[in-house]
Coordinates of C-alpha atoms in Angstrom, one line a residue:
Chain A
G1 CA 3.7 -14.4 5.1
A2 CA 2.1 -12.5 7.9
V3 CA -1.6 -11.8 7.7
V4 CA -3.4 -8.5 8.4
S5 CA -7.2 -8.3 8.5
Q6 CA -9.6 -5.4 8.5
H7 CA -13.2 -5.2 9.6
P8 CA -15.5 -4.3 8.1
S9 CA -14.6 -4.8 4.5
W10 CA -17.2 -2.2 3.5
V11 CA -19.4 0.1 5.4
I12 CA -22.1 2.7 4.4
C13 CA -22.9 5.4 6.9
K14 CA -24.9 8.6 7.0
S15 CA -23.3 12.0 6.9
G16 CA -22.6 13.2 10.4
T17 CA -22.2 9.8 12.0
S18 CA -18.9 8.1 13.1
V19 CA -17.6 4.8 11.9
K20 CA -14.8 2.6 13.3
I21 CA -12.5 0.4 11.2
E22 CA -10.4 -2.3 12.8
C23 CA -7.0 -3.5 11.8
R24 CA -5.6 -6.7 13.2
S25 CA -2.4 -8.5 12.9
L26 CA -3.4 -12.2 13.0
D27 CA -0.2 -14.1 13.5
F28 CA 2.3 -11.6 14.7
Q29 CA 2.6 -8.7 17.1
A30 CA 2.7 -5.3 15.5
T31 CA 4.1 -2.4 17.6
T32 CA 3.6 -0.1 14.6
M33 CA 0.7 0.0 12.2
F34 CA -0.1 2.4 9.4
W35 CA -3.3 3.8 8.0
Y36 CA -3.7 4.8 4.4
R37 CA -6.5 6.1 2.2
Q38 CA -6.8 5.5 -1.5
F39 CA -9.1 7.4 -3.9
P40 CA -10.1 5.8 -7.2
K41 CA -7.3 5.4 -9.6
Q42 CA -4.8 6.9 -7.2
S43 CA -2.1 5.3 -5.1
L44 CA -2.1 4.9 -1.4
M45 CA -1.6 8.0 0.8
L46 CA -0.3 7.6 4.3
M47 CA -2.6 9.1 6.8
A48 CA -0.9 8.2 10.1
T49 CA 1.5 6.0 11.9
S50 CA 0.0 4.1 14.8
N51 CA 2.3 3.1 17.7
E52 CA 1.1 0.7 20.4
G53 CA 0.6 2.5 23.7
S54 CA 1.3 6.0 22.4
K55 CA -0.3 8.7 20.3
A56 CA -0.5 8.3 16.5
T57 CA 1.7 10.4 14.3
Y58 CA -0.4 12.1 11.6
E59 CA 0.8 13.2 8.1
Q60 CA 0.6 16.8 7.2
G61 CA -3.0 17.7 6.2
V62 CA -4.7 14.9 8.0
E63 CA -7.0 16.1 10.8
K64 CA -6.2 14.1 13.9
D65 CA -9.5 15.1 15.6
K66 CA -11.4 13.7 12.6
F67 CA -9.5 10.5 12.1
L68 CA -9.0 9.1 15.6
I69 CA -6.5 6.3 15.9
N70 CA -6.2 3.9 18.8
H71 CA -3.6 1.2 19.1
A72 CA -4.4 -0.3 22.4
S73 CA -2.8 -3.7 21.9
L74 CA 0.0 -5.3 19.9
T75 CA -2.5 -6.8 17.5
L76 CA -5.2 -4.2 17.1
S77 CA -5.4 -0.7 15.8
T78 CA -8.6 1.2 15.1
L79 CA -9.4 4.2 12.9
T80 CA -12.6 6.1 13.7
V81 CA -13.8 8.6 11.2
T82 CA -15.8 11.1 13.2
S83 CA -18.7 13.1 11.8
A84 CA -18.2 11.6 8.4
H85 CA -19.0 13.5 5.3
P86 CA -19.3 12.3 1.7
E87 CA -15.8 13.6 0.9
D88 CA -14.5 11.0 3.5
S89 CA -15.7 8.3 1.2
S90 CA -12.6 6.3 0.3
F91 CA -10.8 3.0 0.5
Y92 CA -9.0 2.8 3.8
I93 CA -6.1 0.4 4.1
C94 CA -4.0 -0.5 7.1
S95 CA -0.6 -2.2 7.3
A96 CA 1.6 -3.5 10.0
W97 CA 5.3 -4.0 10.6
D98 CA 6.4 -7.4 11.7
R99 CA 9.6 -7.9 13.8
S100 CA 11.8 -7.5 10.7
Y101 CA 10.1 -4.2 9.7
E102 CA 8.5 -6.0 6.7
Q103 CA 5.2 -4.3 6.1
Y104 CA 2.0 -6.3 5.4
F105 CA -1.2 -4.8 4.1
G106 CA -4.7 -5.5 5.1
P107 CA -7.5 -6.1 2.5
G108 CA -8.9 -2.6 2.9
T109 CA -12.2 -1.1 4.0
R110 CA -14.5 0.6 1.5
L111 CA -16.3 3.5 3.3
T112 CA -19.2 5.2 1.6
V113 CA -20.8 8.2 3.3
T114 CA -24.3 9.1 2.1
Chain B
K1 CA 12.3 15.1 -2.4
N2 CA 11.6 11.4 -2.4
Q3 CA 9.6 10.4 -5.5
V4 CA 8.6 7.3 -7.3
E5 CA 7.3 7.6 -10.9
Q6 CA 5.7 4.8 -12.9
S7 CA 5.0 4.4 -16.5
P8 CA 2.8 3.8 -18.3
Q9 CA -0.2 5.0 -16.4
S10 CA -2.3 2.3 -17.9
L11 CA -1.8 -0.6 -20.3
I12 CA -4.0 -3.0 -22.3
I13 CA -2.6 -6.2 -23.6
L14 CA -3.9 -9.4 -25.1
E15 CA -3.9 -12.6 -23.0
G16 CA -0.7 -14.5 -23.5
K17 CA 1.4 -11.5 -24.4
N18 CA 4.3 -10.2 -22.3
C19 CA 4.6 -6.7 -20.9
T20 CA 7.0 -4.5 -19.0
L21 CA 6.2 -1.9 -16.5
Q22 CA 8.7 0.9 -15.5
C23 CA 9.6 2.6 -12.3
N24 CA 12.0 5.4 -11.7
Y25 CA 12.8 6.7 -8.3
T26 CA 14.7 9.4 -6.5
V27 CA 14.9 8.2 -2.9
S28 CA 17.6 8.6 -0.4
P29 CA 18.8 6.7 1.4
F30 CA 17.6 3.7 -0.5
S31 CA 16.7 0.7 1.5
N32 CA 14.7 -1.6 -0.9
L33 CA 12.3 -1.6 -3.8
R34 CA 9.1 -3.6 -3.9
W35 CA 6.5 -4.3 -6.5
Y36 CA 2.9 -4.9 -5.4
K37 CA -0.1 -6.1 -7.2
Q38 CA -3.4 -4.6 -6.1
D39 CA -6.6 -6.0 -7.3
T40 CA -9.6 -3.7 -7.4
G41 CA -11.1 -3.2 -4.0
R42 CA -8.3 -5.2 -2.3
G43 CA -5.1 -4.4 -0.4
P44 CA -1.7 -4.6 -2.1
V45 CA 0.0 -7.9 -2.2
S46 CA 3.8 -8.1 -2.4
L47 CA 5.3 -9.6 -5.6
T48 CA 9.0 -9.0 -5.2
I49 CA 11.4 -7.1 -3.0
M50 CA 14.9 -6.2 -3.9
T51 CA 17.8 -4.6 -2.0
F52 CA 20.6 -2.5 -3.4
S53 CA 22.7 -5.5 -4.3
E54 CA 20.1 -7.4 -6.2
N55 CA 19.4 -6.7 -9.8
T56 CA 16.8 -9.3 -10.6
K57 CA 14.2 -11.3 -8.8
S58 CA 11.5 -13.6 -10.1
N59 CA 8.2 -14.7 -8.7
G60 CA 6.5 -17.1 -11.1
R61 CA 5.7 -15.2 -14.3
Y62 CA 6.8 -11.9 -12.7
T63 CA 10.4 -10.8 -13.0
A64 CA 11.6 -7.6 -11.5
T65 CA 14.9 -5.9 -12.3
L66 CA 16.7 -3.1 -10.5
D67 CA 19.4 -0.8 -11.7
A68 CA 20.6 1.1 -8.6
D69 CA 22.9 3.3 -10.6
T70 CA 20.2 4.7 -12.8
K71 CA 17.6 4.3 -10.1
Q72 CA 15.3 2.4 -12.4
S73 CA 13.3 -0.8 -12.0
S74 CA 11.1 -2.8 -14.2
L75 CA 8.5 -5.5 -13.7
H76 CA 8.1 -8.0 -16.6
I77 CA 5.1 -10.1 -16.8
T78 CA 5.3 -13.2 -19.0
A79 CA 2.5 -14.9 -20.8
S80 CA -0.1 -12.7 -19.3
Q81 CA -3.4 -14.0 -17.9
L82 CA -6.8 -12.4 -17.4
S83 CA -6.1 -12.6 -13.6
D84 CA -3.1 -10.3 -14.1
S85 CA -5.5 -7.4 -14.6
A86 CA -4.8 -5.2 -11.6
S87 CA -2.8 -2.1 -10.5
Y88 CA 0.9 -2.7 -10.1
I89 CA 2.6 -0.4 -7.6
C90 CA 6.3 0.3 -7.3
V91 CA 7.2 1.1 -3.7
V92 CA 10.6 2.3 -2.5
S93 CA 11.7 2.1 1.1
V94 CA 13.6 5.0 2.6
G95 CA 16.0 3.8 5.2
M96 CA 15.5 5.4 8.5
E97 CA 17.0 5.0 11.9
Y98 CA 14.0 3.1 13.1
G99 CA 12.3 1.1 10.4
N100 CA 11.6 2.3 6.8
K101 CA 9.3 4.8 5.3
L102 CA 7.5 3.7 2.1
V103 CA 7.3 6.0 -0.9
F104 CA 4.6 4.8 -3.3
G105 CA 4.4 5.2 -7.1
A106 CA 1.0 6.1 -8.6
G107 CA 0.7 2.6 -10.1
T108 CA 0.2 1.2 -13.6
I109 CA -3.2 -0.2 -14.3
L110 CA -2.9 -3.3 -16.4
R111 CA -5.8 -4.8 -18.3
V112 CA -5.5 -8.1 -19.9
K113 CA -8.0 -8.8 -22.7
S114 CA -9.0 -12.2 -24.1

């Protein structure tokens, strides 16, 4: 099946700083990618839908100015957590649609804000 | 409201035993139902995917069933192994004009003991 990678796999940052997470589709082009966050013992929650070449669509309650999404190419979407706070500590997972709208998930990025 | 409910919330079984996880959904229009396995700190990995017309699908020791009339699905794990310890997530796709929207269950945490 298709492969989606994320980088970094884990990151620790200080409160108030920004951190960027990359999501790449390795062997297919993805016009649409998705960003999720997952708190411990909870399921994935969709944060936003990222479309190549256009603005991301954010789910209700997700601050677009805090979670900046850029989908500049057909294989790369980035999520930047700006002015991170400890409550932003979470597991962030991206996924991507292939041509048949099958969705493949990345391995996730563990963000810890101290 | 589109919802996916899973039971039990968590389950502990002895290695070698079988178990069955349940998923009930209220989703319209239904597109397909997937079961994912998510290891701790990793992204979800697809186990099975079933469309409306399919009522059973197997993937090794995993067998999923779907009853579209009662809107129920189950995932049966045969001869469990320690490596089966993970969260199992039922995900239902809502058919949309362009692609699908995924509705996630909260997951069942399975622990296999030796």
